[in-house]
Each structure stands twice: as structure tokens, then as C-alpha cells.
mmCIF file of N, CA and C in Angstrom:
data_model
loop_
_atom_site.group_PDB
_atom_site.id
_atom_site.type_symbol
_atom_site.label_atom_id
_atom_site.label_comp_id
_atom_site.label_asym_id
_atom_site.label_seq_id
_atom_site.Cartn_x
_atom_site.Cartn_y
_atom_site.Cartn_z
ATOM 1 N N MET A 8 2.704 -4.319 8.552
ATOM 2 C CA MET A 8 2.892 -5.222 7.416
ATOM 3 C C MET A 8 1.569 -5.561 6.736
ATOM 4 N N ALA A 9 0.577 -5.900 7.532
ATOM 5 C CA ALA A 9 -0.726 -6.250 6.985
ATOM 6 C C ALA A 9 -1.333 -5.064 6.275
ATOM 7 N N ASN A 10 -1.097 -3.878 6.823
ATOM 8 C CA ASN A 10 -1.642 -2.666 6.221
ATOM 9 C C ASN A 10 -1.016 -2.453 4.824
ATOM 10 N N THR A 11 0.255 -2.714 4.662
ATOM 11 C CA THR A 11 0.902 -2.565 3.387
ATOM 12 C C THR A 11 0.345 -3.556 2.380
ATOM 13 N N ALA A 12 0.098 -4.792 2.795
ATOM 14 C CA ALA A 12 -0.480 -5.782 1.888
ATOM 15 C C ALA A 12 -1.917 -5.391 1.504
ATOM 16 N N LEU A 13 -2.640 -4.852 2.460
ATOM 17 C CA LEU A 13 -4.020 -4.392 2.165
ATOM 18 C C LEU A 13 -3.996 -3.238 1.175
ATOM 19 N N GLU A 14 -3.094 -2.301 1.367
ATOM 20 C CA GLU A 14 -2.964 -1.176 0.452
ATOM 21 C C GLU A 14 -2.563 -1.643 -0.949
ATOM 22 N N ALA A 15 -1.647 -2.588 -1.027
ATOM 23 C CA ALA A 15 -1.239 -3.110 -2.329
ATOM 24 C C ALA A 15 -2.384 -3.801 -3.045
ATOM 25 N N GLU A 16 -3.155 -4.580 -2.302
ATOM 26 C CA GLU A 16 -4.330 -5.207 -2.901
ATOM 27 C C GLU A 16 -5.358 -4.198 -3.355
ATOM 28 N N TYR A 17 -5.581 -3.136 -2.579
ATOM 29 C CA TYR A 17 -6.493 -2.095 -2.970
ATOM 30 C C TYR A 17 -6.049 -1.425 -4.272
ATOM 31 N N GLU A 18 -4.775 -1.112 -4.364
ATOM 32 C CA GLU A 18 -4.231 -0.491 -5.569
ATOM 33 C C GLU A 18 -4.355 -1.427 -6.767
ATOM 34 N N ARG A 19 -4.089 -2.706 -6.575
ATOM 35 C CA ARG A 19 -4.199 -3.681 -7.657
ATOM 36 C C ARG A 19 -5.631 -3.775 -8.158
ATOM 37 N N ALA A 20 -6.598 -3.794 -7.259
ATOM 38 C CA ALA A 20 -8.023 -3.854 -7.645
ATOM 39 C C ALA A 20 -8.409 -2.560 -8.377
ATOM 40 N N LYS A 21 -7.933 -1.440 -7.880
ATOM 41 C CA LYS A 21 -8.254 -0.176 -8.518
ATOM 42 C C LYS A 21 -7.694 -0.118 -9.939
ATOM 43 N N ARG A 22 -6.466 -0.557 -10.109
ATOM 44 C CA ARG A 22 -5.885 -0.586 -11.465
ATOM 45 C C ARG A 22 -6.630 -1.527 -12.389
ATOM 46 N N ALA A 23 -7.082 -2.658 -11.862
ATOM 47 C CA ALA A 23 -7.819 -3.611 -12.677
ATOM 48 C C ALA A 23 -9.169 -2.991 -13.126
ATOM 49 N N GLN A 24 -9.806 -2.269 -12.241
ATOM 50 C CA GLN A 24 -11.085 -1.600 -12.608
ATOM 51 C C GLN A 24 -10.832 -0.555 -13.678
ATOM 52 N N TYR A 25 -9.836 0.250 -13.546
ATOM 53 C CA TYR A 25 -9.550 1.305 -14.482
ATOM 54 C C TYR A 25 -9.000 0.768 -15.806
ATOM 55 N N GLU A 26 -8.354 -0.405 -15.761
ATOM 56 C CA GLU A 26 -7.841 -1.026 -17.003
ATOM 57 C C GLU A 26 -9.024 -1.373 -17.922
ATOM 58 N N THR A 27 -10.100 -1.838 -17.322
ATOM 59 C CA THR A 27 -11.297 -2.189 -18.118
ATOM 60 C C THR A 27 -11.832 -0.902 -18.790
ATOM 61 N N LEU A 28 -11.899 0.170 -18.033
ATOM 62 C CA LEU A 28 -12.359 1.453 -18.606
ATOM 63 C C LEU A 28 -11.422 1.955 -19.673
ATOM 64 N N THR A 29 -10.107 1.836 -19.443
ATOM 65 C CA THR A 29 -9.134 2.301 -20.398
ATOM 66 C C THR A 29 -9.279 1.545 -21.724
ATOM 67 N N THR A 30 -9.427 0.227 -21.618
ATOM 68 C CA THR A 30 -9.616 -0.581 -22.824
ATOM 69 C C THR A 30 -10.870 -0.173 -23.563
ATOM 70 N N HIS A 31 -11.928 0.058 -22.851
ATOM 71 C CA HIS A 31 -13.208 0.390 -23.451
ATOM 72 C C HIS A 31 -13.138 1.782 -24.138
ATOM 73 N N TYR A 32 -12.525 2.747 -23.484
ATOM 74 C CA TYR A 32 -12.527 4.114 -24.010
ATOM 75 C C TYR A 32 -11.319 4.514 -24.802
ATOM 76 N N ARG A 33 -10.399 3.613 -25.049
ATOM 77 C CA ARG A 33 -9.145 3.924 -25.729
ATOM 78 C C ARG A 33 -9.375 4.580 -27.061
ATOM 79 N N GLU A 34 -10.315 4.112 -27.818
ATOM 80 C CA GLU A 34 -10.540 4.622 -29.176
ATOM 81 C C GLU A 34 -11.205 5.991 -29.159
ATOM 82 N N ILE A 35 -11.856 6.342 -28.082
ATOM 83 C CA ILE A 35 -12.553 7.630 -28.007
ATOM 84 C C ILE A 35 -11.598 8.779 -27.766
ATOM 85 N N GLY A 36 -10.614 8.592 -26.912
ATOM 86 C CA GLY A 36 -9.643 9.597 -26.684
ATOM 87 C C GLY A 36 -9.464 9.889 -25.180
ATOM 88 N N PRO A 37 -8.409 10.655 -24.869
ATOM 89 C CA PRO A 37 -8.063 10.929 -23.487
ATOM 90 C C PRO A 37 -9.113 11.705 -22.717
ATOM 91 N N ALA A 38 -9.801 12.656 -23.344
ATOM 92 C CA ALA A 38 -10.774 13.453 -22.620
ATOM 93 C C ALA A 38 -11.953 12.577 -22.192
ATOM 94 N N SER A 39 -12.334 11.660 -23.025
ATOM 95 C CA SER A 39 -13.443 10.765 -22.673
ATOM 96 C C SER A 39 -12.998 9.804 -21.575
ATOM 97 N N LEU A 40 -11.791 9.375 -21.644
ATOM 98 C CA LEU A 40 -11.244 8.465 -20.636
ATOM 99 C C LEU A 40 -11.258 9.175 -19.277
ATOM 100 N N LEU A 41 -10.763 10.409 -19.268
ATOM 101 C CA LEU A 41 -10.760 11.188 -18.032
ATOM 102 C C LEU A 41 -12.158 11.359 -17.478
ATOM 103 N N ALA A 42 -13.117 11.672 -18.320
ATOM 104 C CA ALA A 42 -14.501 11.823 -17.915
ATOM 105 C C ALA A 42 -15.018 10.504 -17.350
ATOM 106 N N ALA A 43 -14.696 9.384 -17.959
ATOM 107 C CA ALA A 43 -15.160 8.091 -17.450
ATOM 108 C C ALA A 43 -14.551 7.814 -16.087
ATOM 109 N N LEU A 44 -13.281 8.099 -15.897
ATOM 110 C CA LEU A 44 -12.637 7.899 -14.619
ATOM 111 C C LEU A 44 -13.256 8.749 -13.506
ATOM 112 N N ILE A 45 -13.518 9.982 -13.824
ATOM 113 C CA ILE A 45 -14.176 10.880 -12.834
ATOM 114 C C ILE A 45 -15.539 10.351 -12.497
ATOM 115 N N CYS A 46 -16.287 9.924 -13.489
ATOM 116 C CA CYS A 46 -17.637 9.398 -13.286
ATOM 117 C C CYS A 46 -17.568 8.172 -12.400
ATOM 118 N N ALA A 47 -16.650 7.269 -12.671
ATOM 119 C CA ALA A 47 -16.496 6.016 -11.904
ATOM 120 C C ALA A 47 -16.149 6.356 -10.464
ATOM 121 N N HIS A 48 -15.268 7.326 -10.269
ATOM 122 C CA HIS A 48 -14.877 7.743 -8.924
ATOM 123 C C HIS A 48 -16.063 8.296 -8.156
ATOM 124 N N ARG A 49 -16.848 9.153 -8.823
ATOM 125 C CA ARG A 49 -18.012 9.759 -8.149
ATOM 126 C C ARG A 49 -19.047 8.694 -7.829
ATOM 127 N N LEU A 50 -19.272 7.736 -8.763
ATOM 128 C CA LEU A 50 -20.207 6.676 -8.522
ATOM 129 C C LEU A 50 -19.789 5.852 -7.344
ATOM 130 N N ASN A 51 -18.481 5.548 -7.257
ATOM 131 C CA ASN A 51 -17.942 4.765 -6.141
ATOM 132 C C ASN A 51 -18.157 5.520 -4.831
ATOM 133 N N GLU A 52 -17.885 6.816 -4.831
ATOM 134 C CA GLU A 52 -18.084 7.635 -3.625
ATOM 135 C C GLU A 52 -19.587 7.618 -3.179
ATOM 136 N N SER A 53 -20.475 7.714 -4.139
ATOM 137 C CA SER A 53 -21.903 7.680 -3.851
ATOM 138 C C SER A 53 -22.301 6.370 -3.194
ATOM 139 N N LYS A 54 -21.797 5.268 -3.738
ATOM 140 C CA LYS A 54 -22.104 3.933 -3.222
ATOM 141 C C LYS A 54 -21.540 3.791 -1.790
ATOM 142 N N GLU A 55 -20.332 4.320 -1.555
ATOM 143 C CA GLU A 55 -19.764 4.262 -0.223
ATOM 144 C C GLU A 55 -20.586 5.059 0.804
ATOM 145 N N LYS A 56 -21.046 6.255 0.373
ATOM 146 C CA LYS A 56 -21.844 7.070 1.254
ATOM 147 C C LYS A 56 -23.157 6.363 1.594
ATOM 148 N N GLN A 57 -23.790 5.748 0.597
ATOM 149 C CA GLN A 57 -25.053 5.042 0.825
ATOM 150 C C GLN A 57 -24.830 3.886 1.741
ATOM 151 N N ALA A 58 -23.715 3.166 1.595
ATOM 152 C CA ALA A 58 -23.427 2.032 2.438
ATOM 153 C C ALA A 58 -23.217 2.459 3.885
ATOM 154 N N ARG A 59 -22.561 3.587 4.074
ATOM 155 C CA ARG A 59 -22.325 4.110 5.439
ATOM 156 C C ARG A 59 -23.625 4.579 6.074
ATOM 157 N N ALA A 60 -24.535 5.114 5.250
ATOM 158 C CA ALA A 60 -25.790 5.657 5.775
ATOM 159 C C ALA A 60 -26.767 4.541 6.161
ATOM 160 N N ALA A 61 -26.596 3.372 5.541
ATOM 161 C CA ALA A 61 -27.523 2.258 5.785
ATOM 162 C C ALA A 61 -27.207 1.560 7.128
#
């Protein structure tokens, strides 16, 4: 049960993060939005790797 609540909160936070990007890049177009999402995902992965290494 707690795991489900944790997953739901994670998804909500993830959607909130991407909603900001979507709003920002809406006028540029879908390709730019996709590029921004990929960049954000890679940046997040890099930060997680650095945190694990520390």
C-alpha cells in the first residue's frame, strides 16, 4: 500500500516537472518539447549518478 502511494507521488511530481517544460516550450513545437524532455531526463540521471557516487 505504501509503495503504491509512493509511486503515485513520484508520478505526480514527474508530471508537475514536465508540465512546466510543456508550458515553456508549447510555442516552439513538439520536436523541441521532446528534446527538452530528453535533456531533462538525462540531466536527472546524471544528478542521480553523482549522488550515488558521493
